Amino acid sequence: TALSPGMAVALALAVVLALALLVPGKDSVLNVCMDAKHHKGQPGPEGKLYEQCSPWKDNACCTANTSLEAHRDLYNFNWNHCGVMPAKCKRHFIQDMCLYECSPNLGPWIQQVNSSWRRERILHVPLCKEDCEEWWEDCKDALTCRDNWHKGWNWATGWNRCPWGSMCRPFSQVFPRPEELCEKIWSGSFRYSPERRGSGRCIQMWFDPAQGNPNAVVAKYYAWRKRASPAQEGSMAPAGRAVRALPWAALALLPLALVLLPGGAGGRGTPAM
C-alpha cells in the first residue's frame, strides 16, 4: 500500500534523525584544537616542542615555534608589569600557556566567542587542586595590579601596562585563595577542582609524559557526562562542539529524506544559478 505524502515525510524525517544519532558528529569534542590565533587545525605529533611544552609533543595543537614563543612573549604580554616576576611563579604561567596552546584535550570546555584574535575559547576547565594550590603558593609574593589579566590594561605602548591609578600588590592580596587565582585571572577559563591529579576528573597542567597524557581520559569522562546529561552539563561548555554536531548531521542527510518522498521532492524546482 502506497504511503500518503504526510506519512512519507514523517518516515523520512524519522530515518534522518535515527541516522544522525548513529553518525559521529564532525565536531567531536575529543582530540580537537581550538579555533584561535596560534592553534593548528588538527592535533598531531610535534617532536621539537620547547621545554615546558614538550609533554604534548606526541599529540599537540601547537607548533614548535609557538611552544618557543610561549616561553617568551607570545601575545606581547609583559609578565613584569609590576617588577620582575619571580622565576618560580613565571614557570606556572608558561605551563598554563603550554596547556592552552598545545593541549588537544580541552574540547568539552570550548565555546564560541566573537573576538578579533580567536573564534573559540575555553571556559570552566576543572584544574586539579594541586595545580591551583602550587601556582598560588609560588606566586603569592609576586606583584600585580589586575585580578583579570584578559582586560583592563593600558596597551598604548603595544605592551600591557598597569592602568593609571592602579596599585601593584602581592598576589596574596589580589587573590586571597588559590581558587580566586585560578578562576579570576583568565576570565573564568579555569575552575578550581577539589579533585586531585590522577583522579581522571580534573585537567593537569603538569604531568610526566613518560606516563602518558592523563588529560585524554579526563576529556572522555566530561564528554560522556555532557552526552549523558546535556541539561546539567550545559553550563560546563556553552555552545560546545558536541551540541552543534547532531543538527549538522541531520541537515547533511536531509536530501536523502527528500528523495524518499513520493515522486522525489527535488525533481522540479528552480535551476541552480
mmCIF file of C-alpha atoms in Angstrom:
data_model
loop_
_atom_site.group_PDB
_atom_site.id
_atom_site.type_symbol
_atom_site.label_atom_id
_atom_site.label_comp_id
_atom_site.label_asym_id
_atom_site.label_seq_id
_atom_site.Cartn_x
_atom_site.Cartn_y
_atom_site.Cartn_z
ATOM 1 C CA THR A 1 0.000 0.000 0.000
ATOM 2 C CA ALA A 2 1.435 3.405 -1.005
ATOM 3 C CA LEU A 3 2.167 5.830 1.819
ATOM 4 C CA SER A 4 0.367 9.168 1.940
ATOM 5 C CA PRO A 5 2.599 12.216 1.448
ATOM 6 C CA GLY A 6 2.283 13.108 5.134
ATOM 7 C CA MET A 7 3.277 9.626 6.288
ATOM 8 C CA ALA A 8 6.194 9.591 3.847
ATOM 9 C CA VAL A 9 7.525 12.872 5.239
ATOM 10 C CA ALA A 10 7.233 11.613 8.800
ATOM 11 C CA LEU A 11 9.014 8.372 7.923
ATOM 12 C CA ALA A 12 11.769 10.196 6.058
ATOM 13 C CA LEU A 13 12.417 12.548 8.981
ATOM 14 C CA ALA A 14 12.482 9.629 11.386
ATOM 15 C CA VAL A 15 15.134 7.959 9.216
ATOM 16 C CA VAL A 16 17.189 11.168 9.144
ATOM 17 C CA LEU A 17 17.122 11.543 12.913
ATOM 18 C CA ALA A 18 17.950 7.898 13.521
ATOM 19 C CA LEU A 19 20.906 8.029 11.156
ATOM 20 C CA ALA A 20 22.095 11.314 12.650
ATOM 21 C CA LEU A 21 22.232 9.702 16.060
ATOM 22 C CA LEU A 22 24.388 6.911 14.683
ATOM 23 C CA VAL A 23 26.774 9.014 12.623
ATOM 24 C CA PRO A 24 29.626 10.504 14.716
ATOM 25 C CA GLY A 25 29.471 14.291 14.778
ATOM 26 C CA LYS A 26 32.018 16.103 12.661
ATOM 27 C CA ASP A 27 32.692 18.483 15.535
ATOM 28 C CA SER A 28 33.679 15.944 18.178
ATOM 29 C CA VAL A 29 34.862 17.376 21.496
ATOM 30 C CA LEU A 30 37.647 14.792 21.755
ATOM 31 C CA ASN A 31 41.135 15.304 20.342
ATOM 32 C CA VAL A 32 40.464 18.745 18.876
ATOM 33 C CA CYS A 33 42.165 22.126 18.639
ATOM 34 C CA MET A 34 40.584 25.482 19.348
ATOM 35 C CA ASP A 35 39.911 27.893 16.524
ATOM 36 C CA ALA A 36 42.289 30.545 17.842
ATOM 37 C CA LYS A 37 45.234 32.661 16.750
ATOM 38 C CA HIS A 38 48.159 30.251 17.142
ATOM 39 C CA HIS A 39 46.435 26.842 17.144
ATOM 40 C CA LYS A 40 46.837 24.214 14.451
ATOM 41 C CA GLY A 41 43.739 22.999 12.623
ATOM 42 C CA GLN A 42 44.180 19.448 13.879
ATOM 43 C CA PRO A 43 46.321 17.926 16.649
ATOM 44 C CA GLY A 44 49.305 15.810 15.708
ATOM 45 C CA PRO A 45 52.902 14.920 16.624
ATOM 46 C CA GLU A 46 55.377 17.803 17.142
ATOM 47 C CA GLY A 47 58.707 16.259 18.061
ATOM 48 C CA LYS A 48 60.543 19.518 18.807
ATOM 49 C CA LEU A 49 58.280 21.300 21.260
ATOM 50 C CA TYR A 50 60.250 23.626 23.504
ATOM 51 C CA GLU A 51 60.995 22.901 27.169
ATOM 52 C CA GLN A 52 57.829 23.152 29.286
ATOM 53 C CA CYS A 53 55.571 22.451 26.296
ATOM 54 C CA SER A 54 57.395 19.202 25.469
ATOM 55 C CA PRO A 55 54.944 16.915 27.373
ATOM 56 C CA TRP A 56 52.494 17.445 24.490
ATOM 57 C CA LYS A 57 54.966 16.519 21.716
ATOM 58 C CA ASP A 58 53.222 13.221 20.843
ATOM 59 C CA ASN A 59 49.935 14.969 20.073
ATOM 60 C CA ALA A 60 49.828 18.746 20.094
ATOM 61 C CA CYS A 61 47.733 21.676 18.898
ATOM 62 C CA CYS A 62 50.802 23.941 18.890
ATOM 63 C CA THR A 63 53.786 24.133 16.557
ATOM 64 C CA ALA A 64 57.404 24.101 17.713
ATOM 65 C CA ASN A 65 57.622 27.841 17.085
ATOM 66 C CA THR A 66 54.508 28.545 19.144
ATOM 67 C CA SER A 67 55.943 26.475 22.001
ATOM 68 C CA LEU A 68 59.144 28.554 21.859
ATOM 69 C CA GLU A 69 57.230 31.837 21.870
ATOM 70 C CA ALA A 70 55.103 30.627 24.801
ATOM 71 C CA HIS A 71 58.275 30.887 26.877
ATOM 72 C CA ARG A 72 58.841 34.440 25.656
ATOM 73 C CA ASP A 73 56.108 36.936 24.763
ATOM 74 C CA LEU A 74 53.583 35.148 22.545
ATOM 75 C CA TYR A 75 50.923 37.851 22.899
ATOM 76 C CA ASN A 76 53.212 40.839 23.671
ATOM 77 C CA PHE A 77 52.245 40.299 27.285
ATOM 78 C CA ASN A 78 54.544 41.799 29.881
ATOM 79 C CA TRP A 79 54.756 39.449 32.849
ATOM 80 C CA ASN A 80 56.919 42.040 34.615
ATOM 81 C CA HIS A 81 54.281 44.786 34.729
ATOM 82 C CA CYS A 82 54.870 45.234 38.488
ATOM 83 C CA GLY A 83 58.569 44.457 38.656
ATOM 84 C CA VAL A 84 60.339 41.246 37.688
ATOM 85 C CA MET A 85 58.143 38.196 38.206
ATOM 86 C CA PRO A 86 59.978 35.504 40.226
ATOM 87 C CA ALA A 87 61.062 32.540 38.102
ATOM 88 C CA LYS A 88 59.213 30.050 40.329
ATOM 89 C CA CYS A 89 55.997 31.961 39.631
ATOM 90 C CA LYS A 90 56.559 32.548 35.918
ATOM 91 C CA ARG A 91 57.012 28.836 35.237
ATOM 92 C CA HIS A 92 53.331 28.301 36.146
ATOM 93 C CA PHE A 93 52.217 30.919 33.643
ATOM 94 C CA ILE A 94 54.413 29.320 30.974
ATOM 95 C CA GLN A 95 52.889 25.939 31.776
ATOM 96 C CA ASP A 96 49.425 27.470 31.639
ATOM 97 C CA MET A 97 50.287 28.867 28.207
ATOM 98 C CA CYS A 98 51.560 25.474 27.037
ATOM 99 C CA LEU A 99 48.346 23.798 28.178
ATOM 100 C CA TYR A 100 46.212 26.396 26.404
ATOM 101 C CA GLU A 101 48.172 26.379 23.148
ATOM 102 C CA CYS A 102 49.162 22.700 22.922
ATOM 103 C CA SER A 103 46.505 20.536 24.580
ATOM 104 C CA PRO A 104 44.105 18.577 22.341
ATOM 105 C CA ASN A 105 42.059 17.609 25.422
ATOM 106 C CA LEU A 106 40.118 20.793 26.154
ATOM 107 C CA GLY A 107 37.223 20.117 23.783
ATOM 108 C CA PRO A 108 34.482 19.647 26.407
ATOM 109 C CA TRP A 109 35.104 23.227 27.592
ATOM 110 C CA ILE A 110 35.450 25.000 24.243
ATOM 111 C CA GLN A 111 32.877 27.652 23.424
ATOM 112 C CA GLN A 112 32.458 30.129 20.609
ATOM 113 C CA VAL A 113 33.432 33.770 21.056
ATOM 114 C CA ASN A 114 33.405 36.830 18.833
ATOM 115 C CA SER A 115 36.950 38.127 19.034
ATOM 116 C CA SER A 116 39.470 39.578 16.607
ATOM 117 C CA TRP A 117 42.100 37.007 17.592
ATOM 118 C CA ARG A 118 40.106 33.854 18.230
ATOM 119 C CA ARG A 119 36.744 32.307 17.470
ATOM 120 C CA GLU A 120 36.803 29.885 20.362
ATOM 121 C CA ARG A 121 37.943 29.903 23.975
ATOM 122 C CA ILE A 122 37.849 27.596 26.993
ATOM 123 C CA LEU A 123 35.528 28.127 29.947
ATOM 124 C CA HIS A 124 35.476 26.473 33.391
ATOM 125 C CA VAL A 125 38.141 23.831 32.731
ATOM 126 C CA PRO A 126 38.376 21.896 36.049
ATOM 127 C CA LEU A 127 42.013 22.407 37.021
ATOM 128 C CA CYS A 128 43.392 19.919 39.546
ATOM 129 C CA LYS A 129 43.609 21.018 43.170
ATOM 130 C CA GLU A 130 47.417 20.699 43.333
ATOM 131 C CA ASP A 131 47.894 22.729 40.150
ATOM 132 C CA CYS A 132 45.937 25.668 41.561
ATOM 133 C CA GLU A 133 47.479 25.488 45.002
ATOM 134 C CA GLU A 134 51.081 25.201 43.817
ATOM 135 C CA TRP A 135 50.512 28.034 41.343
ATOM 136 C CA TRP A 136 49.224 30.270 44.158
ATOM 137 C CA GLU A 137 51.967 29.231 46.598
ATOM 138 C CA ASP A 138 54.767 30.022 44.126
ATOM 139 C CA CYS A 139 53.206 33.351 43.109
ATOM 140 C CA LYS A 140 51.796 34.659 46.395
ATOM 141 C CA ASP A 141 54.666 37.140 46.843
ATOM 142 C CA ALA A 142 54.769 38.280 43.207
ATOM 143 C CA LEU A 143 53.165 41.640 42.386
ATOM 144 C CA THR A 144 50.321 42.558 40.052
ATOM 145 C CA CYS A 145 47.804 45.360 39.603
ATOM 146 C CA ARG A 146 44.964 43.376 37.956
ATOM 147 C CA ASP A 147 42.836 40.424 39.047
ATOM 148 C CA ASN A 148 41.680 39.709 35.467
ATOM 149 C CA TRP A 149 44.555 39.672 33.005
ATOM 150 C CA HIS A 150 42.309 39.440 29.962
ATOM 151 C CA LYS A 151 41.193 43.065 30.149
ATOM 152 C CA GLY A 152 41.713 46.488 31.676
ATOM 153 C CA TRP A 153 45.355 47.051 30.646
ATOM 154 C CA ASN A 154 46.904 50.132 29.102
ATOM 155 C CA TRP A 155 48.147 48.941 25.681
ATOM 156 C CA ALA A 156 49.267 52.373 24.403
ATOM 157 C CA THR A 157 52.876 51.200 24.008
ATOM 158 C CA GLY A 158 51.972 47.870 22.403
ATOM 159 C CA TRP A 159 52.640 46.081 25.686
ATOM 160 C CA ASN A 160 50.341 45.768 28.663
ATOM 161 C CA ARG A 161 50.921 48.309 31.407
ATOM 162 C CA CYS A 162 49.039 48.875 34.637
ATOM 163 C CA PRO A 163 46.155 51.329 34.111
ATOM 164 C CA TRP A 164 46.563 54.801 35.549
ATOM 165 C CA GLY A 165 45.837 54.931 39.270
ATOM 166 C CA SER A 166 46.156 51.196 39.877
ATOM 167 C CA MET A 167 48.424 49.844 42.604
ATOM 168 C CA CYS A 168 50.819 46.915 42.487
ATOM 169 C CA ARG A 169 50.015 44.487 45.273
ATOM 170 C CA PRO A 170 51.109 40.942 46.206
ATOM 171 C CA PHE A 171 49.196 38.112 44.580
ATOM 172 C CA SER A 172 48.143 37.015 48.076
ATOM 173 C CA GLN A 173 46.141 40.259 48.405
ATOM 174 C CA VAL A 174 44.749 40.324 44.877
ATOM 175 C CA PHE A 175 43.924 36.595 45.029
ATOM 176 C CA PRO A 176 43.454 35.684 48.725
ATOM 177 C CA ARG A 177 42.884 31.986 47.912
ATOM 178 C CA PRO A 178 44.113 29.576 45.221
ATOM 179 C CA GLU A 179 40.552 29.321 43.892
ATOM 180 C CA GLU A 180 40.481 33.017 43.110
ATOM 181 C CA LEU A 181 43.769 32.921 41.238
ATOM 182 C CA CYS A 182 42.710 30.029 39.005
ATOM 183 C CA GLU A 183 39.187 31.248 38.366
ATOM 184 C CA LYS A 184 39.651 35.011 38.002
ATOM 185 C CA ILE A 185 42.954 35.582 36.255
ATOM 186 C CA TRP A 186 41.777 34.457 32.792
ATOM 187 C CA SER A 187 38.069 35.367 32.908
ATOM 188 C CA GLY A 188 36.859 32.001 34.154
ATOM 189 C CA SER A 189 38.906 29.866 31.771
ATOM 190 C CA PHE A 190 39.646 27.570 34.713
ATOM 191 C CA ARG A 191 37.576 26.274 37.589
ATOM 192 C CA TYR A 192 39.225 25.219 40.829
ATOM 193 C CA SER A 193 38.586 21.489 41.202
ATOM 194 C CA PRO A 194 38.628 19.643 44.535
ATOM 195 C CA GLU A 195 39.802 16.574 42.593
ATOM 196 C CA ARG A 196 43.458 15.604 42.655
ATOM 197 C CA ARG A 197 45.950 14.729 39.945
ATOM 198 C CA GLY A 198 45.496 11.181 38.705
ATOM 199 C CA SER A 199 41.802 11.090 39.622
ATOM 200 C CA GLY A 200 40.673 11.191 35.999
ATOM 201 C CA ARG A 201 38.310 14.023 36.950
ATOM 202 C CA CYS A 202 40.477 17.130 36.564
ATOM 203 C CA ILE A 203 42.837 18.615 33.981
ATOM 204 C CA GLN A 204 46.540 18.680 34.837
ATOM 205 C CA MET A 205 48.862 21.465 33.735
ATOM 206 C CA TRP A 206 51.775 19.402 34.992
ATOM 207 C CA PHE A 207 52.287 15.727 34.148
ATOM 208 C CA ASP A 208 55.019 13.226 33.306
ATOM 209 C CA PRO A 209 54.785 12.435 29.570
ATOM 210 C CA ALA A 210 56.532 9.102 30.191
ATOM 211 C CA GLN A 211 53.317 8.022 31.899
ATOM 212 C CA GLY A 212 51.131 9.251 29.031
ATOM 213 C CA ASN A 213 48.828 12.262 28.916
ATOM 214 C CA PRO A 214 46.277 11.907 31.756
ATOM 215 C CA ASN A 215 44.055 14.630 30.316
ATOM 216 C CA ALA A 216 42.797 12.424 27.467
ATOM 217 C CA VAL A 217 40.875 10.283 29.976
ATOM 218 C CA VAL A 218 39.519 13.400 31.698
ATOM 219 C CA ALA A 219 38.209 14.801 28.410
ATOM 220 C CA LYS A 220 36.469 11.478 27.669
ATOM 221 C CA TYR A 221 34.829 11.487 31.089
ATOM 222 C CA TYR A 222 33.416 15.007 30.733
ATOM 223 C CA ALA A 223 32.364 14.381 27.125
ATOM 224 C CA TRP A 224 30.434 11.328 28.355
ATOM 225 C CA ARG A 225 28.847 13.371 31.169
ATOM 226 C CA LYS A 226 27.783 16.005 28.708
ATOM 227 C CA ARG A 227 26.138 13.468 26.403
ATOM 228 C CA ALA A 228 24.502 11.621 29.284
ATOM 229 C CA SER A 229 23.031 14.750 30.850
ATOM 230 C CA PRO A 230 23.209 17.729 28.469
ATOM 231 C CA ALA A 231 20.847 19.837 30.604
ATOM 232 C CA GLN A 232 23.095 19.577 33.646
ATOM 233 C CA GLU A 233 26.325 19.913 31.694
ATOM 234 C CA GLY A 234 25.114 22.840 29.617
ATOM 235 C CA SER A 235 26.812 25.356 31.876
ATOM 236 C CA MET A 236 30.094 23.455 31.615
ATOM 237 C CA ALA A 237 30.650 24.357 27.967
ATOM 238 C CA PRO A 238 28.060 26.644 26.360
ATOM 239 C CA ALA A 239 27.829 26.335 22.579
ATOM 240 C CA GLY A 240 30.050 23.267 22.777
ATOM 241 C CA ARG A 241 31.025 21.345 19.675
ATOM 242 C CA ALA A 242 29.072 18.225 20.644
ATOM 243 C CA VAL A 243 25.869 20.240 20.856
ATOM 244 C CA ARG A 244 26.374 21.504 17.311
ATOM 245 C CA ALA A 245 27.206 18.123 15.782
ATOM 246 C CA LEU A 246 23.769 16.499 15.662
ATOM 247 C CA PRO A 247 21.869 19.236 13.773
ATOM 248 C CA TRP A 248 24.571 19.363 11.085
ATOM 249 C CA ALA A 249 24.448 15.595 10.696
ATOM 250 C CA ALA A 250 20.700 15.815 10.257
ATOM 251 C CA LEU A 251 20.992 18.619 7.693
ATOM 252 C CA ALA A 252 23.536 16.650 5.714
ATOM 253 C CA LEU A 253 21.082 13.766 5.432
ATOM 254 C CA LEU A 254 18.081 15.932 4.554
ATOM 255 C CA PRO A 255 18.485 15.475 0.755
ATOM 256 C CA LEU A 256 18.254 11.720 1.306
ATOM 257 C CA ALA A 257 14.987 12.241 3.149
ATOM 258 C CA LEU A 258 13.604 14.304 0.285
ATOM 259 C CA VAL A 259 14.442 11.555 -2.196
ATOM 260 C CA LEU A 260 12.247 9.216 -0.180
ATOM 261 C CA LEU A 261 9.187 11.391 -0.755
ATOM 262 C CA PRO A 262 6.692 10.207 -3.435
ATOM 263 C CA GLY A 263 7.858 11.436 -6.841
ATOM 264 C CA GLY A 264 11.064 12.902 -5.366
ATOM 265 C CA ALA A 265 10.551 16.377 -3.953
ATOM 266 C CA GLY A 266 13.728 17.527 -5.643
ATOM 267 C CA GLY A 267 12.517 16.567 -9.139
ATOM 268 C CA ARG A 268 11.189 20.007 -10.039
ATOM 269 C CA GLY A 269 12.467 23.348 -8.920
ATOM 270 C CA THR A 270 14.420 26.456 -9.737
ATOM 271 C CA PRO A 271 17.641 25.843 -11.713
ATOM 272 C CA ALA A 272 20.879 26.482 -9.874
ATOM 273 C CA MET A 273 22.330 29.905 -10.683
#
